[in-house]
Coordinates of C-alpha atoms and ligand atoms in Angstrom, one line a residue:
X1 CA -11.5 -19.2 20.1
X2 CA -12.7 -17.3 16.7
X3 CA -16.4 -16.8 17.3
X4 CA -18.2 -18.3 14.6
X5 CA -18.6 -14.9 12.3
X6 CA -15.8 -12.6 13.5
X7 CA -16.2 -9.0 12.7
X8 CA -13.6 -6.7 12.2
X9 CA -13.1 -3.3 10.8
X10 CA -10.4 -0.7 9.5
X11 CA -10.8 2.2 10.9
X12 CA -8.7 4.9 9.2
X13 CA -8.3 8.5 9.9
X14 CA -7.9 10.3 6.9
X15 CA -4.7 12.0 6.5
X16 CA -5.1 12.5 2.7
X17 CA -3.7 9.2 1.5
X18 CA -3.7 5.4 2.2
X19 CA -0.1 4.6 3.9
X20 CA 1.5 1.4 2.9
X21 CA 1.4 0.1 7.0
X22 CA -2.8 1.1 6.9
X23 CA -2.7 -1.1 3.3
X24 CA -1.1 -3.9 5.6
X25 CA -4.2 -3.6 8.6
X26 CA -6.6 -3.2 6.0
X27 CA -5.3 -6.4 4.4
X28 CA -4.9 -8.5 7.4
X29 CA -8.3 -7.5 8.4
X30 CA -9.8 -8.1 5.3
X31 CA -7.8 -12.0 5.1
X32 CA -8.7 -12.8 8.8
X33 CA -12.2 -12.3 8.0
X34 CA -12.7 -13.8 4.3
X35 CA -10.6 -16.7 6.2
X36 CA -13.0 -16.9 8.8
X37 CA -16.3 -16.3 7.3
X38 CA -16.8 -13.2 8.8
X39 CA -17.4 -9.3 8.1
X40 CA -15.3 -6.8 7.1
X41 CA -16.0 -3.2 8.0
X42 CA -14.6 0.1 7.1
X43 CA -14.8 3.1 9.8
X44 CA -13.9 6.6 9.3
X45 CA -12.3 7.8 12.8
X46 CA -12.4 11.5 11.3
X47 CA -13.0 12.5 15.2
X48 CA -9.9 15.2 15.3
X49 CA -11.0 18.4 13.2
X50 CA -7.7 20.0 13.2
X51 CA -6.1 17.0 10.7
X52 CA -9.1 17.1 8.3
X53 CA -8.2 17.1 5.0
X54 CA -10.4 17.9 2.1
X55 CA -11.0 14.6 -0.5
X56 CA -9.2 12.3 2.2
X57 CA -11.8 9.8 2.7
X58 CA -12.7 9.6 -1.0
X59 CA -8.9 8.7 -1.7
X60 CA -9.1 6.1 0.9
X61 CA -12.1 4.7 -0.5
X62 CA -10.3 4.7 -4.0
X63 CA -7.1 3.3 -2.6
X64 CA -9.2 0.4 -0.9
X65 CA -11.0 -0.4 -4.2
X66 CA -7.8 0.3 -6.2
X67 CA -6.5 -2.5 -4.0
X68 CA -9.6 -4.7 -4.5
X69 CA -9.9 -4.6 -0.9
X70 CA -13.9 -5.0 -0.4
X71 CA -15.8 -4.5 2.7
X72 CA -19.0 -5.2 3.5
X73 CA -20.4 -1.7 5.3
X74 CA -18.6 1.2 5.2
X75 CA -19.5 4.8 4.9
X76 CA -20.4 4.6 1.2
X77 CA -22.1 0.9 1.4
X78 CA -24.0 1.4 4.7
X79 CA -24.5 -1.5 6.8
X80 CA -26.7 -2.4 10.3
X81 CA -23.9 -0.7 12.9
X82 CA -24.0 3.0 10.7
X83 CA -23.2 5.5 10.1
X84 CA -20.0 4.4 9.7
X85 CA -18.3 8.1 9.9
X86 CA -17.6 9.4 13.7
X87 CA -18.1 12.7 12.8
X88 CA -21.9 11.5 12.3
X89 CA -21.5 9.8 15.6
X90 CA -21.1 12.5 18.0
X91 CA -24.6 12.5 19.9
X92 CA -23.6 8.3 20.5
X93 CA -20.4 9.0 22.4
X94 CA -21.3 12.4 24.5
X95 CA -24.0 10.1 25.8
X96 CA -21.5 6.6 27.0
X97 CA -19.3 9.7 28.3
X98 CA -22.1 11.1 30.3
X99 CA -22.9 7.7 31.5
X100 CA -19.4 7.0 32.7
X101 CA -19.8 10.8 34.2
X102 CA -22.7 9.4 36.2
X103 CA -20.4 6.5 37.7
X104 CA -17.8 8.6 38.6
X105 CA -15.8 6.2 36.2
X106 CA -15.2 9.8 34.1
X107 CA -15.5 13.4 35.1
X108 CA -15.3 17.1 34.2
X109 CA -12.0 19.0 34.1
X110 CA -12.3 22.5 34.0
X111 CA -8.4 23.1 34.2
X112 CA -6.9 25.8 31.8
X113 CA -3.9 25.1 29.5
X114 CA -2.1 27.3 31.3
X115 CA -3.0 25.5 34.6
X116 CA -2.0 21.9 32.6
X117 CA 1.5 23.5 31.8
X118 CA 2.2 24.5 34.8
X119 CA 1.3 21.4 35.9
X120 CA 3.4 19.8 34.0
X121 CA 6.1 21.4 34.2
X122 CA 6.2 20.8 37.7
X123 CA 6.2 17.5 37.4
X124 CA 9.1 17.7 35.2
X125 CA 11.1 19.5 37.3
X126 CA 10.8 16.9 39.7
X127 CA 11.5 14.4 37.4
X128 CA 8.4 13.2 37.5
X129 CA 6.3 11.4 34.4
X130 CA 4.0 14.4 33.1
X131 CA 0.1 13.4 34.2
X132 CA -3.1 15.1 35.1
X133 CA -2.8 15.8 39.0
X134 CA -6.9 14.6 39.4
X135 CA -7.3 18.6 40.7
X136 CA -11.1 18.5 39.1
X137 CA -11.9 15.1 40.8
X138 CA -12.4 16.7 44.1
X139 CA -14.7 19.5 42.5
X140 CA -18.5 19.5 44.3
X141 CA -21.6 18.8 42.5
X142 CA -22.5 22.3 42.9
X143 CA -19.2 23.7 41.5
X144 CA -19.2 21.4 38.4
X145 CA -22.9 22.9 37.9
X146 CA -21.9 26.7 38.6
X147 CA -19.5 26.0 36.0
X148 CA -21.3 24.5 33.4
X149 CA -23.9 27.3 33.7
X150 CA -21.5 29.7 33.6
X151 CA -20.1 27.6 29.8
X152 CA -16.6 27.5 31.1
X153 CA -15.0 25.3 28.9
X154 CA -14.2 21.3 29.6
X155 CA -13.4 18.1 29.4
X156 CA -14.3 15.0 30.3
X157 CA -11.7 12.4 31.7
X158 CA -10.9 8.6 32.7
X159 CA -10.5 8.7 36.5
X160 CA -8.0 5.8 36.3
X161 CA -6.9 4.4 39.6
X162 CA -3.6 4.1 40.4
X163 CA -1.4 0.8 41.6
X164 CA -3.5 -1.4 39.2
X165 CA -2.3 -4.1 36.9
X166 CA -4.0 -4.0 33.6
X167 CA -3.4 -7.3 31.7
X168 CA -4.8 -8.1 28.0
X169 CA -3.9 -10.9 26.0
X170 CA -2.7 -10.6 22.5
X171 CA -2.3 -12.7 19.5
X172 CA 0.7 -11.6 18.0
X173 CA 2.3 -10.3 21.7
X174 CA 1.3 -12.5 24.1
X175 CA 0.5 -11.3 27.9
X176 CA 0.5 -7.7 27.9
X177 CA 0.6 -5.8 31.2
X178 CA 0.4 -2.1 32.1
X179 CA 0.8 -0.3 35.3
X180 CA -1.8 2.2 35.6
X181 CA 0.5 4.7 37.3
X182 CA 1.8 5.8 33.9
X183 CA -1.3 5.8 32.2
X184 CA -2.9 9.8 32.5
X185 CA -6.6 10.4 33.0
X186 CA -7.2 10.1 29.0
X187 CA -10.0 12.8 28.2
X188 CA -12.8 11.3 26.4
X189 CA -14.5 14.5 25.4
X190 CA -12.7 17.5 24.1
X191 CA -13.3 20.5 24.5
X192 CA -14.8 21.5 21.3
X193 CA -17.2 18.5 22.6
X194 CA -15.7 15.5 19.8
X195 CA -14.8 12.8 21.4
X196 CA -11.2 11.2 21.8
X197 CA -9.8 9.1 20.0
X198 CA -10.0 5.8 22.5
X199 CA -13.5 6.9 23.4
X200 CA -14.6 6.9 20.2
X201 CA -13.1 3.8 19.0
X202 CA -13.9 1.8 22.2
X203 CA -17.6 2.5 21.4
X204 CA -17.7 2.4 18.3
X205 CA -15.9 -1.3 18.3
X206 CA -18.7 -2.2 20.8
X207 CA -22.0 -1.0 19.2
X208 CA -20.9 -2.3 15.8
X209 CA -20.3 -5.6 17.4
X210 CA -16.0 -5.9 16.5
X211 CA -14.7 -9.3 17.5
X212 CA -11.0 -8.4 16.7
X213 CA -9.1 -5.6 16.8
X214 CA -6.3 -6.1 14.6
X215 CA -4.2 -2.7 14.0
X216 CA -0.5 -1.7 13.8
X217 CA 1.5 -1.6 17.2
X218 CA 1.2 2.0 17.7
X219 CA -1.5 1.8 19.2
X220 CA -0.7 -1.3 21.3
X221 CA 0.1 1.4 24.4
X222 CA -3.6 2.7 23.8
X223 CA -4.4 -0.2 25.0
X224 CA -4.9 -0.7 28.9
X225 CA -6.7 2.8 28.3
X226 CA -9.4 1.1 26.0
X227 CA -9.5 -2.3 28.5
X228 CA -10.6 0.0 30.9
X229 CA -13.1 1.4 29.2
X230 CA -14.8 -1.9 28.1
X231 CA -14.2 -2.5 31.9
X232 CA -15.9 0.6 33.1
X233 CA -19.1 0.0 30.6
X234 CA -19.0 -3.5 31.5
X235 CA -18.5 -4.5 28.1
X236 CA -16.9 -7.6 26.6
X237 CA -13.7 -7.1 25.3
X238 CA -12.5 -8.0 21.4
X239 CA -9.3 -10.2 21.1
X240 CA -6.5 -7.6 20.4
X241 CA -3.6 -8.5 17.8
X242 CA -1.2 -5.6 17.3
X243 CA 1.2 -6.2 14.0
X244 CA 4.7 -5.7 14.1
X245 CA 6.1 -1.9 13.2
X246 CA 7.1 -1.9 9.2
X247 CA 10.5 -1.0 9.4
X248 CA 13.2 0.8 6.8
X249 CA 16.3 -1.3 5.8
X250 CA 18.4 0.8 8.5
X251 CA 15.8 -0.6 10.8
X252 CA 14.6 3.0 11.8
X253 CA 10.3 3.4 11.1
X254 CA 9.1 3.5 8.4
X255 CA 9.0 7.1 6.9
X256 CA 8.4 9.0 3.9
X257 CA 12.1 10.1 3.5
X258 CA 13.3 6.8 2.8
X259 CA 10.7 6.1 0.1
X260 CA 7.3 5.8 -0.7
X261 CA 4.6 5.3 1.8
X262 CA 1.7 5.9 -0.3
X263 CA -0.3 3.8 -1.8
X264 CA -0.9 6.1 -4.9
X265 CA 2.7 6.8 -5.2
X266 CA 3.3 3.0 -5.9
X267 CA 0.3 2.9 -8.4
X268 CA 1.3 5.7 -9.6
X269 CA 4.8 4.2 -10.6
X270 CA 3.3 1.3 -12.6
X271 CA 3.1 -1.4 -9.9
X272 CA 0.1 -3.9 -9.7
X273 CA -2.4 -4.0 -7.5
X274 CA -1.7 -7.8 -7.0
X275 CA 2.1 -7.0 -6.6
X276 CA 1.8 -4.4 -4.1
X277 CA -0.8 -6.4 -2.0
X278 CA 1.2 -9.9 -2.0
X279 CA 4.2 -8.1 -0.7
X280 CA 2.4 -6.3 2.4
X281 CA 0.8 -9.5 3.5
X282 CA 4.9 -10.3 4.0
X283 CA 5.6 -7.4 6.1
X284 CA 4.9 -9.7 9.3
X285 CA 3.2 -13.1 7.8
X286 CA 4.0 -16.0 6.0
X287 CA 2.3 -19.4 5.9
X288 CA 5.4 -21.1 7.4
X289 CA 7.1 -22.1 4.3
X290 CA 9.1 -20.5 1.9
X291 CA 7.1 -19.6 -0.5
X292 CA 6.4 -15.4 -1.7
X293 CA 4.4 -15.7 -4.4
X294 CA 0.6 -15.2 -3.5
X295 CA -2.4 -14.9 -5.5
X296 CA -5.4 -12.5 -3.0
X297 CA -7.2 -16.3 -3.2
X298 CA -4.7 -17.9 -1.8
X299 CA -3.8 -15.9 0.6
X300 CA -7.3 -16.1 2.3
X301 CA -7.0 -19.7 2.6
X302 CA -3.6 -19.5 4.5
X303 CA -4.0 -16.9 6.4
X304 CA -3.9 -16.8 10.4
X305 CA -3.5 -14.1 12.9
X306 CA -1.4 -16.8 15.2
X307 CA 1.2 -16.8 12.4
X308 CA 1.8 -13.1 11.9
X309 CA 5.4 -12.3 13.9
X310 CA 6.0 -9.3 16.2
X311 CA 9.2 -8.2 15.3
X312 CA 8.9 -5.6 12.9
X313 CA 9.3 -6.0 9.6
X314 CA 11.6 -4.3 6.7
X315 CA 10.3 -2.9 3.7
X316 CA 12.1 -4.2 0.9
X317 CA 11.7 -2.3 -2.1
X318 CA 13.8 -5.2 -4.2
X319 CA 11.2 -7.7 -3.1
X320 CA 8.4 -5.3 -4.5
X321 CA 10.4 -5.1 -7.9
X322 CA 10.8 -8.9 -7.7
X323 CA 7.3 -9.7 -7.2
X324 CA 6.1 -7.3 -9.7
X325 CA 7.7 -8.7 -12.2
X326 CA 6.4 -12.2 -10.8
X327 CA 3.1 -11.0 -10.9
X328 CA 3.3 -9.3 -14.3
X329 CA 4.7 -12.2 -16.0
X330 CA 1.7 -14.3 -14.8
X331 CA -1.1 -12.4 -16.5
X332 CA -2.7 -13.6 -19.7
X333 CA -1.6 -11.6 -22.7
X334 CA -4.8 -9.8 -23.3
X335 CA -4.8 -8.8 -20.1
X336 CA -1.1 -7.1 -20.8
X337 CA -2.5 -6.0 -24.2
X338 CA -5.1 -3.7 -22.5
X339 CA -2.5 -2.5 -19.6
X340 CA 0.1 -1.7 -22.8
X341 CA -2.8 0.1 -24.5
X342 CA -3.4 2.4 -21.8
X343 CA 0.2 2.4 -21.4
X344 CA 0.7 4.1 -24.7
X345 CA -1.6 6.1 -24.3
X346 CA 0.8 8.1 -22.0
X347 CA 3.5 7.8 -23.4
X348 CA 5.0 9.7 -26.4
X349 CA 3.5 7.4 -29.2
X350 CA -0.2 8.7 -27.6
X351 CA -2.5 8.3 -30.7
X352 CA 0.0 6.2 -33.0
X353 CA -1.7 3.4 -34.2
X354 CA -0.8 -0.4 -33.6
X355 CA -2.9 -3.3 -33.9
X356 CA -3.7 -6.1 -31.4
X357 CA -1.6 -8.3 -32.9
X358 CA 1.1 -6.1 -33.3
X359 CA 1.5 -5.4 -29.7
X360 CA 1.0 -9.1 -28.8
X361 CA 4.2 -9.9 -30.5
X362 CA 5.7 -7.3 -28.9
X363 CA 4.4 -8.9 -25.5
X364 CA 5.6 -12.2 -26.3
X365 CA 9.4 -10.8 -27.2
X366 CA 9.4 -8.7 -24.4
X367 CA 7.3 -10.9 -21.4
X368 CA 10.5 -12.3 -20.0
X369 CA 12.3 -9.5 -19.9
X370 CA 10.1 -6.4 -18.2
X371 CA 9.4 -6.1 -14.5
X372 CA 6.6 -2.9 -15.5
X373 CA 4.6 -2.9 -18.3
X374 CA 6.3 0.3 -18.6
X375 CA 8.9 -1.2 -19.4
X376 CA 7.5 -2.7 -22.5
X377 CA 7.9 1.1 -23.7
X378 CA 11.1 1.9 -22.0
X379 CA 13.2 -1.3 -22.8
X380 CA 12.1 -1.5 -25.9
X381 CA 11.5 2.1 -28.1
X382 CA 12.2 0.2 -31.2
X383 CA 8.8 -2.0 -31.4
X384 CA 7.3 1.4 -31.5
X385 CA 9.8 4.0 -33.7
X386 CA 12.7 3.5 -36.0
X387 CA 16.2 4.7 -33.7
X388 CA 17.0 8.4 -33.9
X389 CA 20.6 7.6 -32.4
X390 CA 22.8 4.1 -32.4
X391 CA 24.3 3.2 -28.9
X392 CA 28.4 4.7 -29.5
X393 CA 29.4 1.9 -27.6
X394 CA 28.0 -0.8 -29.9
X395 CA 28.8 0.9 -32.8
X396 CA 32.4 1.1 -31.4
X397 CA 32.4 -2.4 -30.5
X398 CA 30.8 -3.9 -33.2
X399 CA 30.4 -1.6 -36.6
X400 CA 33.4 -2.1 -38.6
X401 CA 34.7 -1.0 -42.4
X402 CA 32.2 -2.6 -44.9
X403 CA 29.4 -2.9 -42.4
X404 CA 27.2 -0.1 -44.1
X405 CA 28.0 -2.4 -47.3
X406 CA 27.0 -5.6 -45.9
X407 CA 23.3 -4.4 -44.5
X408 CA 22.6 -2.9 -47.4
X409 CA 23.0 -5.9 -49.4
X410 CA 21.2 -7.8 -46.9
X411 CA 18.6 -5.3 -47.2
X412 CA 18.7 -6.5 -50.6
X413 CA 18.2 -9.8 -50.1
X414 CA 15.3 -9.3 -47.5
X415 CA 13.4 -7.2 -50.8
X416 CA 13.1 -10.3 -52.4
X417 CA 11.3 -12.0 -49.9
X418 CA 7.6 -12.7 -49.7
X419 CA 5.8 -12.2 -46.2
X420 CA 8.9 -13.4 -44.7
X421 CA 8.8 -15.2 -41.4
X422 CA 11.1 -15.3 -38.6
X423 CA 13.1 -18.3 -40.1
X424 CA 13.1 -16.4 -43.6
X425 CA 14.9 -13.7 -42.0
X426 CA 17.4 -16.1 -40.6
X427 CA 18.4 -17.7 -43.7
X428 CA 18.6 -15.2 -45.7
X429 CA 20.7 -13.7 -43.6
X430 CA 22.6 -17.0 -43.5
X431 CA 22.9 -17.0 -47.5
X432 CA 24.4 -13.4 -47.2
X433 CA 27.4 -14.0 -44.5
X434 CA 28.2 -16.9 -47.1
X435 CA 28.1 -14.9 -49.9
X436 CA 30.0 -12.1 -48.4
X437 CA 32.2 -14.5 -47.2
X438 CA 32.0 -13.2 -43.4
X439 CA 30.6 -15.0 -40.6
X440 CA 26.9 -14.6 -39.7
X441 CA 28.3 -12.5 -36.1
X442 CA 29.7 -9.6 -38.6
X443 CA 26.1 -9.3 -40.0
X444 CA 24.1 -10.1 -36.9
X445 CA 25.2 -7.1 -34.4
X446 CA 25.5 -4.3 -37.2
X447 CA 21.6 -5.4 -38.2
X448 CA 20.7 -5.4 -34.5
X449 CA 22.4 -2.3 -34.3
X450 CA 20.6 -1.2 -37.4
X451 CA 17.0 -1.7 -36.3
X452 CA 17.0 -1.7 -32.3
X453 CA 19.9 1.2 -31.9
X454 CA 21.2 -1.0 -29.1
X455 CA 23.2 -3.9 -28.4
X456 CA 20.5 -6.6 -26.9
X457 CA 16.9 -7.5 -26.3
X458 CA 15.0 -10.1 -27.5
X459 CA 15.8 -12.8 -30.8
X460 CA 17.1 -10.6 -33.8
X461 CA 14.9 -12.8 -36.2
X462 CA 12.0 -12.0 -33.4
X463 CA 12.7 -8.1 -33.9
X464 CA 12.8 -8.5 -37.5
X465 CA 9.6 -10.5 -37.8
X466 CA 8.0 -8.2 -35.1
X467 CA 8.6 -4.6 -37.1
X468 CA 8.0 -6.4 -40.6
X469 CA 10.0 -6.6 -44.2
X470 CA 9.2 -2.9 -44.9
X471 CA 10.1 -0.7 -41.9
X472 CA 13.4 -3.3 -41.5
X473 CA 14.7 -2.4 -44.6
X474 CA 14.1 1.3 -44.1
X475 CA 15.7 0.9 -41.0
X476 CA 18.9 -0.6 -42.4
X477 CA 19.1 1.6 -45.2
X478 CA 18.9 4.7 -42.5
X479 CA 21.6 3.0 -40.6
X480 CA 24.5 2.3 -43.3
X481 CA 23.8 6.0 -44.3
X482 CA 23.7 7.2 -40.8
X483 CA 26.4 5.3 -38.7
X484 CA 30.0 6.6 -39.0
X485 CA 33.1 5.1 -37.9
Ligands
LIG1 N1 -7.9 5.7 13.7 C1 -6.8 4.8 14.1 C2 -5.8 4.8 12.9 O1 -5.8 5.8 12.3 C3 -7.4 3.4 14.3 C4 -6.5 2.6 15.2 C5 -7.4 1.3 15.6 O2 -7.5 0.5 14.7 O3 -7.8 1.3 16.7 O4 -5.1 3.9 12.6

């Protein structure tokens, strides 16, 4: 049963940049609860000093928004259950861990690394499973005291008992069960007094009233750690749903070498927001029919924890492409107008001047055939300079004796025209094969040629229209004196 306002957070640590699998629990966080009528919560789990990186939660923060990925309280929005940063929580979890202390459900553990190793290597030599051996359990009262007066360092730990069965449903998984024997006497505390990991997430999804924890299936072996602790506290437990491992093509996990895993790396590369966001709600969902194409909207209204799948999923960089160029070709001109514009504005042509309606043409030629609105610049160079070079191929294939001739009196003909539009072009160009006495194909590719310095793209009458009477001329002109055979 959903409770009637679920609450559910992300809680990233900050490694320096938003990975493609945290952009997929953010997202299905964000869905279950817009789907639900519930909150959804941003939480900095920043408890491990030795992986803090400078700027990483601000990049985060501007991957989420990038994303359009809102929450409700976070670290810069505040909220009721704040601060929303661990690292501003540290007072909060040295006190549960005391109180678990008090219980004997935790306790100190003076042990030295050197002891630990040892220790473990024991256990290894006996083919053993590496674990704390409990030796601080059985330390007095008055010896934890001396040596807490005496600041030897410490830290605190689960005293988990062993033969239990520790059994949590999940959404995705099912029954889950773990045997406690393998699970170690997790430390809550460190000993540079921040708290673990588990600790701090298990209190933190408690006091700021979480309903479901939905994170990737690396952590579903945390698990029976955190049931534990909700046990020990006497807390109620949140429904756990653990999403399926995003997977390379090889089926291996998901890493950097095979790819991108940032989220800035695929903005970075031109792909949309609305692209990148409809393809990671795929890495383990679908709505049970076939369709791929999703809008944020609509996604909200079909989504559902139940029909997320735990086999992992492959990332499928083709599917990406696909949908960008899906999602591209769905957005209103003006809106591609503005992203051409800043487009440009990186590109060589930075501070050339077209109009509105120039570039709109150029979007309407073009729509069909870009997947980035890179691409509009890329494909397409001639919508924005006259060719420096003509394609050797084409030329081979399709400028012949008397081309040069030919354009030039079609250049001609196009002088005589006034505000020519695309049909002008056309017949003029008609009314010269005839008069040359060749077939409209001999006149066609050298003037595509001509203009474009390639062999396709969009209609030739299109081009012609698009670049105007003036600069087509010029271009032919440059062309019949330029081209040799
Ligand atoms: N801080 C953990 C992470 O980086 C959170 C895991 C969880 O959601 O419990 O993903």
């Amino acid at each position: 049963m959903i409770s009637e306002h679920p609450r559910v957070r992300f809680a990233p640590s900050p490694t320096g940049y938003l990975h493609v699998g945290g952009l997929r629990t953010a997202l299905y966080n964000y869905l279950f609860a817009k789907n639900n009528n519930g909150k959804f919560i941003l939480r900095i789990e920043d408890t491990d000093r030795n992986r803090y990186v400078e700027g990483a939660v601000e990049n985060l923060i501007a991957a989420l928004k990038w994303v359009g990925l809102e929450y409700e309280e976070g670290p810069d929005k505040g909220g009721n259950y704040g601060p929303y940063m661990q690292s501003e929580r540290l007072d909060i979890y040295k006190k549960y861990a005391q109180e678990l202390v008090a219980q004997k459900k935790a306790y100190y553990c003076f042990c030295t690394p050197e002891r630990l190793s040892q220790v473990r290597d024991e256990q290894q030599k006996q083919g053993l499973q590496p674990k704390y051996d409990k030796h601080c359990l059985s330390l007095s009262a008055e010896e934890i005291e001396e040596k807490l007066k005496n600041n030897v360092p410490y830290v605190i730990r689960m005293n988990i008992e062993p033969d239990m069965k520790i059994a949590f449903e999940d959404v995705i998984r099912g029954s889950v069960e773990f045997d406690s024997n393998i699970i170690d006497d997790q430390v809550l505390i460190k000993s540079d007094g921040y708290p673990t990991y588990h600790l701090a997430n298990v209190v933190d999804d408690h006091l700021m009233k979480i309903t479901h924890v939905i994170r990737g299936e690396e952590w579903l072996s945390s698990t029976p750690k955190h049931v534990l602790l909700y046990d020990f506290f006497g807390w109620e437990k949140p429904v756990f749903a653990h999403l399926p491992l995003l997977l390379n093509p090889d089926r291996s996990k998901l890493s950097k070498r095979q790819g991108d895993v940032a989220v800035e790396d695929y903005r970075a590369k031109g792909y949309l927001k609305d692209a990148l966001v409809n393809f990671v709600a795929l890495l383990g969902w679908n709505a049970g029919d076939d369709k791929e194409y999703y809008e944020l909207e609509e996604m909200v209204e079909k989504f559902s924890l139940e029909r997320v799948n735990k086999s992992g999923a492959v990332f499928n960089i083709e599917k990406l492409n696909w949908l960008n160029a899906e999602h591209l070709r769905k957005k209103p001109d003006e809106e591609l107008l503005s992203m051409l514009k800043d487009e440009l504005e990186v590109s060589k042509y930075k501070g050339k001047i077209f109009s509105d309606k120039y570039l709109l043409l150029v979007i309407e030629a073009m729509k069909e055939r870009v997947s980035f609105v890179k691409e509009y610049i890329e494909k397409s160079p001639y919508f924005f300079e006259a060719p420096e070079e003509y394609d050797q191929d084409v030329i081979k294939k399709r400028w012949k004796e008397g081309s040069a001739e030919n354009i030039l009196k079609l250049a001609e003909k196009f002088s005589a025209l006034q505000d020519p539009v695309k049909e002008d072009y056309e017949t003029a160009l008609r009314q010269t094969a005839e008069e040359l006495g060749i077939g409209t194909g001999k006149l066609i590719h050298p003037v595509r040629l001509a203009v474009s310095g390639v062999g396709g793209g969009p209609g030739l009458f299109d081009i012609l229209y698009i670049i105007g009477k003036d600069e087509t001329i010029s271009r032919l002109k440059r062309a019949a004196e330029k081209i040799k055979i």
